[in-house]
Amino acid sequence: MNIEKMLPSILRHENVARIEDDVLLIGDRRKLPFRREFYKAYDASDAACAIRMMVTQGGGPLETALQAMVLTARKFGKNMDELRKAGDMLASARKTNTTMKRELASLLDEFETMGSRAFADAAQELVNSRLEEYDEKYLAMAECGCRLIKDGDGILTTCFPEHSFFLSLSLAREAGKRFTVYAQETRPYLQGAHLTAPSLAELAFDHYLITDNMAAFLISSGKVNIYMTASDLATRRKWVINKLGTLSSAISCHAYGVPYYAFSMGFDDAYATLSGKEVEFRDPQEVKECQGIPVTGADVMALYPCFDVIPPEYVSAIVTPDEILR
């Protein structure tokens, strides 16, 4: 099934990351929804920099990393030293994105077995095949997600929930279900305001953009029946890491009996528990401004922890391509 017709335009492959004339064009989500531009990466180092700078996020770094490996193959052929160096550089660009790290390791294993002749073309074919497999996995998760949505539901989400969330909504609508989505703005990058809400509008879903401190009120007033997000990392014991703000909403949902479901491409078996896991802190200057405009004084101190660790007691289930882990 071609899933792209059920997705907002920014999630279509050509708008996430594609190679043209030996340049990797990465959809610059920092500029949305006001401008549609592409960040130009000329090598894996540029692509890793784009990932670190939040040019793309969510599932975007995975596609960017895969295409950056093709770019490396175009430049160096089957030079495994260069390919491994590129893979390591990309994998470390977003440490919480363990799916990307696993996929890069698997890709390098396959590169080892491939012949040197027309290696770059073969690498591109392999990456295209991987992306098709991911589309199938997104759809498999969405079929589960659709079943979790009931007619008349109010659905809360945080940050940019990526492919499986939007596909779940599309399948639910095709099944005749009505629903309303509440998208939190997600400061300081405002992914909810800049990415999620415009995508919901593009696909003509009933929705409301809300500020980050409105979720508990909506949950307590009965307007929210289900909470759904993507996840940067998930474990088999139902620990989840996702964008800052996910935990506070999960706690509110737990208090009022609203289920929280996290989509995950798979489990990271390197972790039995995420208790005490160190959270990445970003530049606090980003908290002191909004879209480059100061919102407080220069002498004010700020903090910017950018991920939440959500304990299992607040996670109703994790939706993967293979199962719903409750």
Tab-separated table of C-alpha atoms in Angstrom:
chain	number	residue	atom	x	y	z
A	1	MET	CA	0.000	0.000	0.000
A	2	ASN	CA	1.230	3.501	-0.837
A	3	ILE	CA	0.972	5.280	2.496
A	4	GLU	CA	2.101	8.714	1.311
A	5	LYS	CA	-1.417	9.842	0.395
A	6	MET	CA	-2.351	9.349	4.063
A	7	LEU	CA	0.585	11.409	5.345
A	8	PRO	CA	1.201	15.158	5.581
A	9	SER	CA	3.583	16.424	2.906
A	10	ILE	CA	6.534	16.892	5.277
A	11	LEU	CA	6.586	13.134	5.967
A	12	ARG	CA	6.792	12.112	2.315
A	13	HIS	CA	10.191	10.701	1.458
A	14	GLU	CA	11.165	13.377	-1.039
A	15	ASN	CA	10.511	16.052	1.584
A	16	VAL	CA	12.381	14.296	4.399
A	17	ALA	CA	15.709	13.588	2.689
A	18	ARG	CA	16.722	12.915	-0.903
A	19	ILE	CA	19.880	13.041	-3.002
A	20	GLU	CA	20.117	15.301	-6.035
A	21	ASP	CA	23.365	15.885	-7.953
A	22	ASP	CA	25.481	14.393	-5.132
A	23	VAL	CA	23.907	16.727	-2.566
A	24	LEU	CA	21.681	15.458	0.234
A	25	LEU	CA	18.637	17.709	0.563
A	26	ILE	CA	17.144	17.528	4.064
A	27	GLY	CA	13.750	19.100	4.696
A	28	ASP	CA	14.439	21.946	7.126
A	29	ARG	CA	11.682	21.582	9.691
A	30	ARG	CA	12.995	24.584	11.628
A	31	LYS	CA	11.554	26.852	8.932
A	32	LEU	CA	8.080	25.308	8.826
A	33	PRO	CA	5.272	26.176	8.444
A	34	PHE	CA	6.271	29.565	7.083
A	35	ARG	CA	8.933	28.501	4.581
A	36	ARG	CA	9.671	25.194	2.855
A	37	GLU	CA	13.421	24.929	2.456
A	38	PHE	CA	16.050	22.206	2.253
A	39	TYR	CA	19.313	22.052	4.157
A	40	LYS	CA	22.154	21.002	1.860
A	41	ALA	CA	24.517	18.300	3.138
A	42	TYR	CA	27.579	17.530	1.038
A	43	ASP	CA	28.846	14.655	3.190
A	44	ALA	CA	28.032	12.607	6.279
A	45	SER	CA	29.550	15.263	8.540
A	46	ASP	CA	27.095	17.851	7.200
A	47	ALA	CA	24.217	15.404	7.661
A	48	ALA	CA	25.241	14.672	11.248
A	49	CYS	CA	25.416	18.409	11.907
A	50	ALA	CA	21.888	18.817	10.521
A	51	ILE	CA	20.627	16.114	12.869
A	52	ARG	CA	22.309	17.747	15.874
A	53	MET	CA	20.921	21.178	14.942
A	54	MET	CA	17.343	19.834	14.790
A	55	VAL	CA	17.002	20.479	11.063
A	56	THR	CA	15.073	17.219	11.195
A	57	GLN	CA	13.808	15.151	14.117
A	58	GLY	CA	11.594	12.203	14.974
A	59	GLY	CA	11.889	9.726	12.094
A	60	GLY	CA	13.727	12.305	9.966
A	61	PRO	CA	17.225	11.518	11.300
A	62	LEU	CA	16.825	7.864	10.298
A	63	GLU	CA	16.056	8.695	6.663
A	64	THR	CA	18.732	11.389	6.659
A	65	ALA	CA	21.335	8.970	8.031
A	66	LEU	CA	20.476	6.249	5.511
A	67	GLN	CA	20.707	8.655	2.577
A	68	ALA	CA	23.949	10.088	4.005
A	69	MET	CA	25.412	6.586	3.831
A	70	VAL	CA	24.488	6.458	0.150
A	71	LEU	CA	26.160	9.832	-0.311
A	72	THR	CA	29.285	8.409	1.332
A	73	ALA	CA	29.155	5.398	-1.002
A	74	ARG	CA	28.930	7.730	-3.990
A	75	LYS	CA	32.040	9.537	-2.820
A	76	PHE	CA	34.196	6.637	-1.623
A	77	GLY	CA	32.709	3.482	-3.131
A	78	LYS	CA	33.112	0.373	-0.998
A	79	ASN	CA	35.664	1.897	1.336
A	80	MET	CA	34.526	0.321	4.592
A	81	ASP	CA	36.765	2.542	6.710
A	82	GLU	CA	35.052	5.667	5.342
A	83	LEU	CA	31.631	4.045	5.554
A	84	ARG	CA	32.151	3.020	9.182
A	85	LYS	CA	33.436	6.477	10.050
A	86	ALA	CA	30.331	8.007	8.494
A	87	GLY	CA	28.086	5.534	10.329
A	88	ASP	CA	29.682	6.297	13.694
A	89	MET	CA	29.391	10.034	13.095
A	90	LEU	CA	25.710	9.783	12.204
A	91	ALA	CA	24.837	7.387	15.034
A	92	SER	CA	26.299	9.748	17.633
A	93	ALA	CA	24.450	12.794	16.284
A	94	ARG	CA	21.252	11.917	18.219
A	95	LYS	CA	22.105	9.591	21.080
A	96	THR	CA	18.511	8.919	22.131
A	97	ASN	CA	17.605	7.721	18.623
A	98	THR	CA	18.665	4.120	19.105
A	99	THR	CA	16.610	2.942	16.106
A	100	MET	CA	18.900	4.973	13.864
A	101	LYS	CA	21.970	3.514	15.563
A	102	ARG	CA	20.717	-0.070	15.122
A	103	GLU	CA	19.758	0.534	11.497
A	104	LEU	CA	23.152	2.015	10.629
A	105	ALA	CA	24.922	-0.971	12.194
A	106	SER	CA	22.723	-3.360	10.208
A	107	LEU	CA	23.313	-1.404	7.005
A	108	LEU	CA	27.088	-1.564	7.468
A	109	ASP	CA	26.850	-5.325	7.964
A	110	GLU	CA	25.070	-5.629	4.615
A	111	PHE	CA	27.575	-3.310	2.931
A	112	GLU	CA	30.314	-5.749	3.997
A	113	THR	CA	28.721	-8.552	1.971
A	114	MET	CA	28.134	-6.504	-1.195
A	115	GLY	CA	30.453	-6.452	-4.192
A	116	SER	CA	32.501	-3.377	-5.075
A	117	ARG	CA	31.147	-3.000	-8.605
A	118	ALA	CA	28.432	-0.324	-8.916
A	119	PHE	CA	28.492	-0.183	-5.129
A	120	ALA	CA	26.813	3.224	-4.816
A	121	ASP	CA	23.863	2.148	-6.976
A	122	ALA	CA	23.490	-1.027	-4.945
A	123	ALA	CA	23.664	1.006	-1.735
A	124	GLN	CA	20.852	3.244	-2.966
A	125	GLU	CA	18.723	0.225	-3.849
A	126	LEU	CA	19.328	-1.228	-0.407
A	127	VAL	CA	18.364	2.021	1.328
A	128	ASN	CA	15.223	2.329	-0.825
A	129	SER	CA	14.315	-1.213	0.193
A	130	ARG	CA	14.861	-0.361	3.866
A	131	LEU	CA	12.615	2.689	3.568
A	132	GLU	CA	9.876	0.569	2.009
A	133	GLU	CA	10.193	-1.849	4.925
A	134	TYR	CA	9.823	1.043	7.341
A	135	ASP	CA	6.682	2.188	5.527
A	136	GLU	CA	5.246	-1.291	6.077
A	137	LYS	CA	6.174	-1.122	9.758
A	138	TYR	CA	4.595	2.325	10.138
A	139	LEU	CA	1.403	0.954	8.614
A	140	ALA	CA	1.446	-2.114	10.877
A	141	MET	CA	1.717	0.160	13.934
A	142	ALA	CA	-1.041	2.372	12.566
A	143	GLU	CA	-3.405	-0.567	12.203
A	144	CYS	CA	-2.913	-1.161	15.935
A	145	GLY	CA	-3.236	2.542	16.668
A	146	CYS	CA	-6.489	2.740	14.726
A	147	ARG	CA	-7.980	-0.012	16.876
A	148	LEU	CA	-7.094	1.929	20.016
A	149	ILE	CA	-9.034	4.997	18.824
A	150	LYS	CA	-12.771	4.964	19.572
A	151	ASP	CA	-15.472	6.962	17.849
A	152	GLY	CA	-15.782	10.391	19.468
A	153	ASP	CA	-12.374	10.313	21.160
A	154	GLY	CA	-10.377	13.350	22.143
A	155	ILE	CA	-6.749	12.520	21.358
A	156	LEU	CA	-3.842	14.312	23.026
A	157	THR	CA	-0.363	14.287	21.497
A	158	THR	CA	3.006	15.857	22.249
A	159	CYS	CA	5.753	17.087	19.928
A	160	PHE	CA	5.642	15.714	16.355
A	161	PRO	CA	4.245	12.169	16.591
A	162	GLU	CA	5.442	11.056	13.142
A	163	HIS	CA	4.163	8.529	10.592
A	164	SER	CA	2.256	5.961	12.641
A	165	PHE	CA	0.195	8.565	14.468
A	166	PHE	CA	-1.020	10.254	11.284
A	167	LEU	CA	-1.609	6.907	9.609
A	168	SER	CA	-3.641	5.804	12.660
A	169	LEU	CA	-5.799	8.883	12.269
A	170	SER	CA	-6.240	8.298	8.534
A	171	LEU	CA	-7.263	4.665	9.058
A	172	ALA	CA	-9.625	5.659	11.872
A	173	ARG	CA	-11.308	8.214	9.617
A	174	GLU	CA	-11.617	5.633	6.831
A	175	ALA	CA	-13.329	3.383	9.392
A	176	GLY	CA	-15.894	6.120	10.037
A	177	LYS	CA	-14.565	7.184	13.426
A	178	ARG	CA	-14.835	10.804	14.517
A	179	PHE	CA	-12.238	12.353	16.795
A	180	THR	CA	-10.545	15.601	17.816
A	181	VAL	CA	-6.795	15.962	18.269
A	182	TYR	CA	-5.223	18.299	20.830
A	183	ALA	CA	-1.631	19.158	19.873
A	184	GLN	CA	0.640	20.720	22.488
A	185	GLU	CA	2.886	23.474	21.147
A	186	THR	CA	6.084	21.957	22.622
A	187	ARG	CA	8.388	24.831	23.478
A	188	PRO	CA	11.085	25.873	22.856
A	189	TYR	CA	11.226	24.372	19.333
A	190	LEU	CA	7.428	24.534	18.973
A	191	GLN	CA	7.200	21.308	16.960
A	192	GLY	CA	3.541	20.984	17.906
A	193	ALA	CA	2.758	24.457	16.611
A	194	HIS	CA	5.043	24.338	13.574
A	195	LEU	CA	4.731	20.709	12.498
A	196	THR	CA	1.903	18.759	14.135
A	197	ALA	CA	-0.943	21.266	14.023
A	198	PRO	CA	-0.272	22.359	10.397
A	199	SER	CA	-0.062	18.683	9.391
A	200	LEU	CA	-3.422	18.013	11.062
A	201	ALA	CA	-4.872	21.004	9.218
A	202	GLU	CA	-3.387	19.826	5.900
A	203	LEU	CA	-5.096	16.444	6.310
A	204	ALA	CA	-8.344	18.121	7.448
A	205	PHE	CA	-8.528	16.435	10.858
A	206	ASP	CA	-10.483	18.160	13.616
A	207	HIS	CA	-7.843	19.604	15.906
A	208	TYR	CA	-6.847	22.297	18.365
A	209	LEU	CA	-3.387	23.687	19.087
A	210	ILE	CA	-2.874	24.160	22.821
A	211	THR	CA	-0.059	25.572	24.918
A	212	ASP	CA	2.004	23.166	26.968
A	213	ASN	CA	0.326	24.043	30.279
A	214	MET	CA	-3.240	23.368	29.052
A	215	ALA	CA	-3.128	19.566	28.848
A	216	ALA	CA	-3.985	18.823	32.496
A	217	PHE	CA	-7.086	21.023	32.307
A	218	LEU	CA	-8.337	19.271	29.178
A	219	ILE	CA	-7.633	15.854	30.685
A	220	SER	CA	-9.379	16.710	33.964
A	221	SER	CA	-12.400	18.113	32.115
A	222	GLY	CA	-12.942	14.868	30.194
A	223	LYS	CA	-12.050	16.196	26.758
A	224	VAL	CA	-9.104	13.798	26.396
A	225	ASN	CA	-9.820	10.062	26.131
A	226	ILE	CA	-6.484	8.819	24.820
A	227	TYR	CA	-2.876	10.077	24.777
A	228	MET	CA	-0.603	9.019	21.907
A	229	THR	CA	3.003	9.990	21.146
A	230	ALA	CA	6.027	8.749	19.295
A	231	SER	CA	9.067	7.679	21.327
A	232	ASP	CA	12.797	8.170	20.940
A	233	LEU	CA	13.539	5.013	22.922
A	234	ALA	CA	11.436	2.260	24.465
A	235	THR	CA	12.245	-0.869	26.469
A	236	ARG	CA	10.440	-4.180	26.936
A	237	ARG	CA	9.698	-3.160	30.521
A	238	LYS	CA	7.679	-0.208	29.184
A	239	TRP	CA	10.123	2.594	29.912
A	240	VAL	CA	9.859	5.383	27.327
A	241	ILE	CA	11.995	8.376	26.410
A	242	ASN	CA	10.306	11.167	24.474
A	243	LYS	CA	10.226	14.936	24.112
A	244	LEU	CA	10.114	17.026	27.283
A	245	GLY	CA	6.495	17.480	28.375
A	246	THR	CA	5.508	13.869	27.682
A	247	LEU	CA	5.911	12.871	31.337
A	248	SER	CA	3.760	15.636	32.805
A	249	SER	CA	0.911	14.753	30.451
A	250	ALA	CA	1.368	11.024	31.140
A	251	ILE	CA	1.122	11.688	34.879
A	252	SER	CA	-2.040	13.763	34.378
A	253	CYS	CA	-3.540	11.040	32.199
A	254	HIS	CA	-2.726	8.411	34.829
A	255	ALA	CA	-4.422	10.497	37.509
A	256	TYR	CA	-7.654	10.665	35.503
A	257	GLY	CA	-7.665	7.165	34.038
A	258	VAL	CA	-6.714	8.160	30.492
A	259	PRO	CA	-4.488	5.591	28.695
A	260	TYR	CA	-1.111	6.617	27.300
A	261	TYR	CA	0.190	4.762	24.232
A	262	ALA	CA	3.668	5.260	22.762
A	263	PHE	CA	4.602	4.218	19.225
A	264	SER	CA	8.029	2.597	18.892
A	265	MET	CA	9.748	0.943	15.936
A	266	GLY	CA	11.128	-1.624	18.386
A	267	PHE	CA	12.667	-2.134	21.791
A	268	ASP	CA	16.179	-1.274	22.856
A	269	ASP	CA	17.331	-4.403	24.668
A	270	ALA	CA	20.476	-2.659	25.895
A	271	TYR	CA	18.355	-1.237	28.722
A	272	ALA	CA	16.488	-3.199	31.372
A	273	THR	CA	15.483	0.041	33.089
A	274	LEU	CA	15.872	3.730	32.339
A	275	SER	CA	15.757	4.770	35.986
A	276	GLY	CA	18.485	7.335	36.560
A	277	LYS	CA	19.313	7.625	32.854
A	278	GLU	CA	21.084	10.903	32.132
A	279	VAL	CA	19.007	13.339	30.108
A	280	GLU	CA	20.514	15.593	27.451
A	281	PHE	CA	20.531	19.318	28.235
A	282	ARG	CA	20.552	21.804	25.373
A	283	ASP	CA	21.551	25.455	25.188
A	284	PRO	CA	19.445	27.302	27.821
A	285	GLN	CA	19.446	30.363	25.587
A	286	GLU	CA	16.716	28.614	23.586
A	287	VAL	CA	14.417	28.811	26.634
A	288	LYS	CA	15.048	32.551	26.943
A	289	GLU	CA	13.784	33.274	23.440
A	290	CYS	CA	11.064	32.219	21.043
A	291	GLN	CA	11.895	32.119	17.351
A	292	GLY	CA	14.949	34.243	18.075
A	293	ILE	CA	12.991	36.909	19.967
A	294	PRO	CA	13.971	37.358	23.640
A	295	VAL	CA	11.186	36.662	26.134
A	296	THR	CA	13.178	37.539	29.262
A	297	GLY	CA	16.196	39.513	30.412
A	298	ALA	CA	19.750	38.682	29.363
A	299	ASP	CA	20.817	38.149	32.997
A	300	VAL	CA	18.136	35.500	33.672
A	301	MET	CA	19.395	31.933	34.211
A	302	ALA	CA	17.573	29.100	32.416
A	303	LEU	CA	17.615	25.319	31.997
A	304	TYR	CA	16.706	23.178	28.996
A	305	PRO	CA	16.458	19.427	29.648
A	306	CYS	CA	15.098	18.231	26.317
A	307	PHE	CA	13.776	14.710	27.001
A	308	ASP	CA	11.508	13.030	29.523
A	309	VAL	CA	12.004	9.540	30.931
A	310	ILE	CA	8.542	8.034	31.439
A	311	PRO	CA	8.366	5.152	33.967
A	312	PRO	CA	6.267	2.052	33.130
A	313	GLU	CA	3.472	2.877	35.586
A	314	TYR	CA	2.455	5.802	33.377
A	315	VAL	CA	2.614	3.875	30.084
A	316	SER	CA	-0.512	1.868	29.221
A	317	ALA	CA	1.104	0.165	26.235
A	318	ILE	CA	3.851	0.442	23.638
A	319	VAL	CA	2.742	-0.071	20.045
A	320	THR	CA	5.332	-1.726	17.801
A	321	PRO	CA	5.066	-3.238	14.301
A	322	ASP	CA	4.782	-6.691	15.878
A	323	GLU	CA	2.724	-6.242	19.010
A	324	ILE	CA	1.025	-4.018	21.547
A	325	LEU	CA	3.030	-4.485	24.738
A	326	ARG	CA	0.728	-3.808	27.688
